[in-house]
Backbone as a ProteinNet text record, in pm:
[ID]
protein_1_A
[PRIMARY]
XXXXXXXXXXXXXXXXXXXXXXXXXXXXXXXXXXXXXXXXXXXXXXXXXXXXXXXXXXXXXXXXXXXXXXXXXXXXXXXXXXXXXXXXXXXXXXXXXXXXXXXXXXXXXXXXXXXXXXXXXXXXXXXXXXXXXXXXXXXXXXXX
[TERTIARY]
2005.1	2023.2	1907.4	1938	1836.4	1751.3	1623.7	1532.6	1506.9	1550.2	1539.2	1416.1	1367.7	1258.6	1312.1	1229	1260.2	1243.6	1338.7	1329.4	1237.9	1120.8	1019.4	884.8	799.9	676.8	561.4	445.8	328.4	277.5	211.3	136.5	-3.2	-104.2	-242.9	-321.7	-361.7	-442.5	-588.6	-652.5	-794.6	-873.3	-981	-1067.2	-1211.4	-1301.9	-1441.4	-1529	-1657.1	-1755.7	-1771.9	-1717	-1722.9	-1590.5	-1494.8	-1364.4	-1270.5	-1307.4	-1220.9	-1116.9	-1000	-886.8	-870.5	-845.1	-819.5	-671.3	-639.2	-501.2	-495.5	-385.4	-362.9	-246	-258.5	-153.8	-65.9	61.8	155.8	171.5	184.6	211.2	352.6	450.7	591.2	632.5	544.7	571.1	436.6	373.1	239.6	229.8	343.2	338.6	328.9	340.8	348.3	210.8	142.7	13.8	37.4	-26.8	0.5	-119.5	-111.4	-205	-155.9	-225.4	-181.8	-48.8	48.8	178.8	227.3	321.4	380.3	480.1	574.8	680.2	627.5	679.7	647.3	721.7	656.1	720.3	779.6	875.2	938.8	833.7	842.8	751.2	617.4	596.8	469.3	471.1	362	345.6	295.4	322.9	276.3	125.3	43.1	-102.2	-141.6	-73.8	-103.1	-66.2	45.8	86.6	-16	-66.5	-165.1	-289.1	-343.6	-461.1	-429.8	-312.7	-274.4	-259.5	-190.9	-166.9	-296.4	-388.1	-516.8	-588.4	-589.6	-655.3	-587.1	-453.5	-379.8	-397.6	-395.4	-395.2	-533.9	-635.5	-770.3	-873.8	-839.5	-935.7	-1032.2	-1014.1	-1104	-1046.2	-1117.7	-1077.4	-1143.4	-1072.2	-1130.8	-1161.6	-1094.6	-1126.6	-1268.4	-1295.4	-1427.8	-1535.6	-1498.7	-1594.1	-1612.6	-1535	-1540.2	-1509.5	-1409.9	-1365.4	-1227.8	-1216.1	-1085.9	-985	-861.1	-749.6	-691.1	-677.9	-632.3	-482.7	-409.4	-266.7	-255.6	-192.4	-179	-68.9	6.2	112.1	229.1	248.1	352.5	438.6	568.9	660.2	745.8	779.2	864.6	988.1	1097.2	1215	1244.4	1256.6	1283.8	1389.4	1453.9	1554.4	1481.9	1523.6	1463.3	1499.6	1400	1423.8	1534	1619.6	1732.1	1684.6	1570.9	1518.1	1477.9	1458	1410.1	1515.2	1630.7	1730.3	1778.7	1777.5	1823.3	1733.4	1614.5	1519.7	1552.7	1644.6	1676.2	1815.4	1842.9	1975.9	2085.6	2201	2311.8	2342.2	2365.5	2397	2275.5	2156.6	2033.6	2001.4	1979	1946.6	1815.8	1768.4	1646.1	1543.9	1420.1	1307.8	1231.9	1181.7	1095.7	951.9	864.9	726	631.3	536.9	435.9	307.7	246.6	131.9	1	-95.7	-229.3	-333.5	-459.1	-570	-692.8	-784.3	-910.9	-1015.7	-1135.4	-1246.9	-1323.3	-1340.6	-1416.7	-1524.6	-1620.1	-1727.2	-1677.1	-1686.8	-1638	-1722.2	-1835.3	-1916.8	-1861.3	-1770.4	-1709.4	-1642.4	-1651.2	-1584.8	-1440.9	-1348.4	-1206.2	-1153.7	-1066.6	-999.9	-851.1	-801.2	-660.4	-574	-465.7	-373.9	-234.2	-199.4	-63.4	-62.7	-179.6	-191.9	-272.1	-249	-318.5	-457.5	-473	-598.7	-609.9	-728.1	-749.1	-836.1	-830.8	-910.3	-943.3	-1064.3	-1104.5	-1090.6	-1015.9	-990.2	-1018.3	-1061.7	-1075.3	-935.8	-932.3	-805.1	-699.3	-730.2	-624.7	-570.6	-658.4	-614.6	-531.9	-571.7	-496	-355.8	-344.9	-212.5	-124.4	-180.1	-101.6	-62.9	-152.3	-129	-41.5	-45.1	35.8	183.1	256.4	395.9	489.3	478.1	578.3	541.4	644	623.3	557.9	592.2	532.3	383.8	346.3	204.3	129.3	186.9	126.1	103.4	205.4	197.5	91.6	81.9	-18.4	-159.1	-181.3	-313.5	-344.5	-248.6	-270.3	-295.3	-225.9	-230.3	-342.9	-370.9	-458.3	-595.1	-620.6	-751.6	-838.5	-957.6	-1045.9	-1088.4
1036.7	920.1	911.7	888.2	880.9	755.1	769.4	655.4	612.9	493.1	445.6	357	354.1	263.7	121.4	28.2	-113.6	-145.5	-212.6	-240.9	-360.4	-357.2	-459.6	-387.9	-412.5	-335.3	-421.4	-357	-423	-342.6	-412.6	-354.4	-411.9	-326	-370.5	-313.7	-400.2	-357.5	-363	-246.7	-238	-231.8	-308.7	-307.8	-309.3	-267.1	-255.4	-365.6	-354.5	-453.4	-459.4	-364	-361.2	-404.7	-446.3	-488	-372.7	-253.2	-137.3	-131.2	-80.8	-73.9	70	83.3	214.3	245.7	360.6	409.2	543.8	566.6	688.1	766	898.3	985.3	1036.4	1005.1	1043.6	1195.2	1245.1	1387.3	1424.9	1338.8	1373.1	1351.1	1289.9	1271.4	1250.1	1358.6	1348.7	1262.6	1226.2	1137.1	991	966.6	831.7	793.1	703.7	649.7	508	473.2	344	294.7	167.8	111	150	106.5	132.4	60.7	132.1	73.2	127.9	59.1	112.1	17.5	76.3	-0.8	-67.2	-186	-258.3	-195.1	-190.7	-141.4	-259.3	-233.6	-340.8	-419.1	-551.7	-638.9	-658.8	-596.2	-603.6	-716.4	-789	-890.1	-822.1	-879.6	-817.8	-789.9	-882.3	-861.2	-744	-728.2	-615.5	-483.2	-483.9	-364.5	-332.3	-434.3	-413.2	-342.5	-391.8	-327.2	-185.1	-166.5	-33.7	65.6	23.6	114.1	150.7	54.9	87.8	193.3	175.4	272.6	409.1	409.3	535.9	610	538.5	604.1	632	558.5	576.6	616.7	600.7	627.1	512	400.4	286.2	182.8	156.1	54.1	-76.5	-155.9	-277.9	-381.2	-376	-466.9	-435.3	-308.4	-267.9	-290.9	-275.9	-296.8	-444.7	-529.9	-675	-712.3	-643.5	-670.3	-735	-857.4	-925.6	-872.1	-866.6	-843.3	-981	-1011.8	-1143.8	-1140.6	-1232.9	-1248.5	-1321.3	-1259.2	-1317.7	-1423.4	-1439.9	-1539.8	-1504.9	-1376.2	-1329.3	-1225.1	-1238	-1133.4	-1091.4	-965	-908	-849	-847.7	-773	-673.1	-546.8	-444.9	-347.5	-281.1	-179.8	-53	1	122.7	240.5	325	444.7	529.8	583.8	666	782.7	842.1	955.2	916.9	788.7	743.6	663.7	637.6	549.4	601.6	733.3	792.4	756.5	707.1	671	535.8	462.4	326	318.7	212	198.3	203.4	260.7	267.1	129.4	126.7	2.2	-73.2	-30.1	-95.8	-48.4	-142.6	-105.3	-166.6	-272.5	-338.1	-346.8	-365.3	-376.8	-505.4	-570.8	-687.8	-640.2	-676	-630.1	-750.2	-749.3	-853.8	-804	-887	-844.3	-896	-802.4	-831.6	-768.4	-809.4	-747.6	-747.5	-655.7	-650	-585	-637.9	-577.9	-486.6	-361.5	-264.1	-203.5	-139.4	-72.3	64.6	93.9	222.3	340.1	311.9	419.2	467.4	391.4	435.8	571	656.1	785.6	766.2	806.6	792.8	922	908.2	1022.5	1006.8	1084.3	1074.8	1153.5	1091.7	1158.1	1173.6	1089.5	1090.4	1105.9	1131.1	1136.5	1258.7	1301.6	1417.6	1384.1	1265.2	1230.6	1079.1	1033.5	891.8	878.5	760.6	732.8	584	552.2	413.1	386.4	283.1	253.3	106.5	79.4	-60.2	-122.9	-253.8	-325.6	-289.2	-293	-259.9	-117	-22.4	116.4	132.1	63.3	68.5	12.2	-95.3	-154.1	-53.1	17.2	116.9	236.4	278.6	399.9	376	257.3	228.6	249.3	312	346.7	227.6	148.7	43.4	-86.7	-158.1	-287.3	-388.5	-384.5	-481.4	-451.7	-324.9	-287.5	-332.2	-306.5	-350	-501.7	-576.2	-721.5	-770.6	-708.1	-749.2	-726.6	-615.2	-586.9	-690.2	-716.5	-812	-953.1	-993.2	-1130.2	-1158.2	-1064	-1094.4	-1028.5	-940.1	-874	-941.2	-985	-1056.3	-969.1
1818.9	1733.7	1633.9	1509.4	1404.7	1420.9	1390.1	1394	1250.1	1217.3	1080.5	1061.9	938.9	903.4	895.4	931.1	915.2	766.6	702.8	558.9	529.3	590.5	569.7	576.4	477.5	466.4	415.6	404.7	347.1	228.7	139.2	28	41.4	54.4	66.7	-49.6	-141.9	-256	-213	-217.5	-185.2	-315.6	-321.1	-439.9	-393.1	-482.2	-442.3	-500.8	-473.2	-515.1	-667.2	-738.9	-885.6	-948.4	-865	-915.1	-943.6	-901.3	-921.7	-810.1	-844.1	-751.5	-702.5	-572.2	-512.8	-522.6	-581	-583.8	-513.7	-443.3	-366.6	-426.6	-430.3	-485.1	-371.5	-378.5	-271.4	-263.1	-140	-119	-161.4	-130.6	-156.6	-301.9	-382.5	-525.3	-594.8	-639.8	-698.2	-825.1	-883.4	-999.8	-957.2	-827	-770.5	-715.9	-786	-742.2	-693.3	-581.5	-520.2	-441.1	-404.6	-308	-168.9	-66.3	71.1	93.9	149.7	181.2	314.9	374.5	495.7	557.6	627.3	693.7	819.9	844.7	966.9	1083.5	1197.8	1319	1393.3	1482.1	1559	1636.7	1628.5	1699.8	1631.5	1516.6	1446.2	1343.4	1334.1	1229.4	1103	985.3	861.4	859	906.2	902.9	992.5	1105.4	1194.2	1127.3	1056.5	981.7	874.1	806.6	700.4	755.8	865.7	925.8	972.5	1033.5	1082.6	968.4	862.3	749.7	676.6	660.4	597.7	681	812.9	900.9	892.9	896.4	893	761.4	650	519.5	462	508.5	452.3	556.8	685.5	791	815.6	744.3	758.5	854.3	962.2	1058	1015	937.8	882.2	989.4	1102.9	1213.2	1262.4	1292.6	1340	1235	1108.2	999.1	965.9	1034.6	1012.4	866.6	811.6	674.1	681.9	632.8	641.4	540.3	583.4	492.4	464	336.7	292.3	261.8	322.3	293.4	159.9	63.3	-70.7	-76.5	32.4	34	-57.2	-79.8	-171.8	-101	-116.1	-70.5	-188.6	-190.1	-293.9	-228	-300.8	-258.2	-368.8	-330.5	-431.1	-380.6	-475.1	-443.4	-399.3	-286.3	-231.6	-321	-349.4	-431.7	-369.7	-453.9	-408.1	-320.4	-353.6	-277.2	-135.3	-108.7	22.8	101.2	43.3	105	240.8	259.2	385.9	504.3	478.5	584.4	649.4	588.4	631.4	693.2	770.2	830	723.3	756.7	661.2	602.4	472.5	403.7	352.9	391.7	346.2	205.1	115	-23.1	-71.4	-2.8	-47.6	66.2	27.4	120	87.5	191.6	175.7	193.9	100.1	100	101.8	197.7	210.5	143.9	58.7	-21.4	38.2	48.4	99.7	7.3	27	-45.6	43.9	14.3	87.2	-2	5.1	-68.5	25.3	-16.3	62	-27.1	33.7	-39.7	-83.8	-211.9	-262.2	-212.6	-148.5	-91.1	43.5	102.6	228.5	207.1	306.7	301.8	348.9	264.6	297.5	357.5	456.4	517.3	490.1	394.7	356.9	454.3	498.7	592.1	533.6	437	382.1	230.5	173.5	28	-14.8	-138.2	-192.7	-244.1	-300.9	-366.3	-377.3	-419	-445.6	-568.6	-626.9	-745.9	-749.9	-794.4	-817.7	-966.7	-1003.3	-1144.1	-1173.9	-1297.5	-1337.6	-1336.5	-1329.4	-1311.5	-1416.1	-1547.6	-1645.1	-1630.4	-1600.7	-1584.4	-1457.6	-1351.6	-1226.3	-1245.7	-1321.6	-1348.4	-1420	-1516.4	-1590.4	-1502.7	-1411.8	-1332.7	-1210.2	-1152.9	-1034.4	-1068	-976	-1004	-997	-891.8	-872.1	-942.6	-983.5	-1049.8	-957.1	-827	-734.8	-716.1	-718.7	-707.2	-832.7	-949	-1075.5	-1075.3	-1032.5	-1029.1	-932.2	-815.5	-716	-768.7	-834.9	-893	-999.7	-1087.7	-1197.4	-1146.2	-1041.6	-993.5	-895	-805.3	-692.1	-692.7	-787.2	-790.8	-896.9	-854.2	-949.7	-1066.6
[MASK]
++++++++++++++++++++++++++++++++++++++++++++++++++++++++++++++++++++++++++++++++++++++++++++++++++++++++++++++++++++++++++++++++++++++++++++++++

């Protein structure tokens, strides 16, 4: 039996002490730059997913580092990319995304597990480079 992704996820915009935004380059589509994202697992709360995904994608355990992830109080609904629709239960076309942010030190060493590269960009450049509209909006709205 196929194991499908839950059509509910998190977006965690990480920014540094200089106001620069961290973007990650996807392995499965190198033209796709994004903030930390990931699907929620069964029984998981959005904030728990946010901490888990940051740890999985960057190697940073923000709980141990005592760095809070802030719930932006925003959810988005978007149409799932055609290339990824097979990962979801049949008939699923949209995903609900919970938006978070966290300030980290850009001197931290990142360990990428699901991405090819990362880059720190000033806010306007990050908005232009981020692939998804919801990511662009989160950077524009929630990053100082």
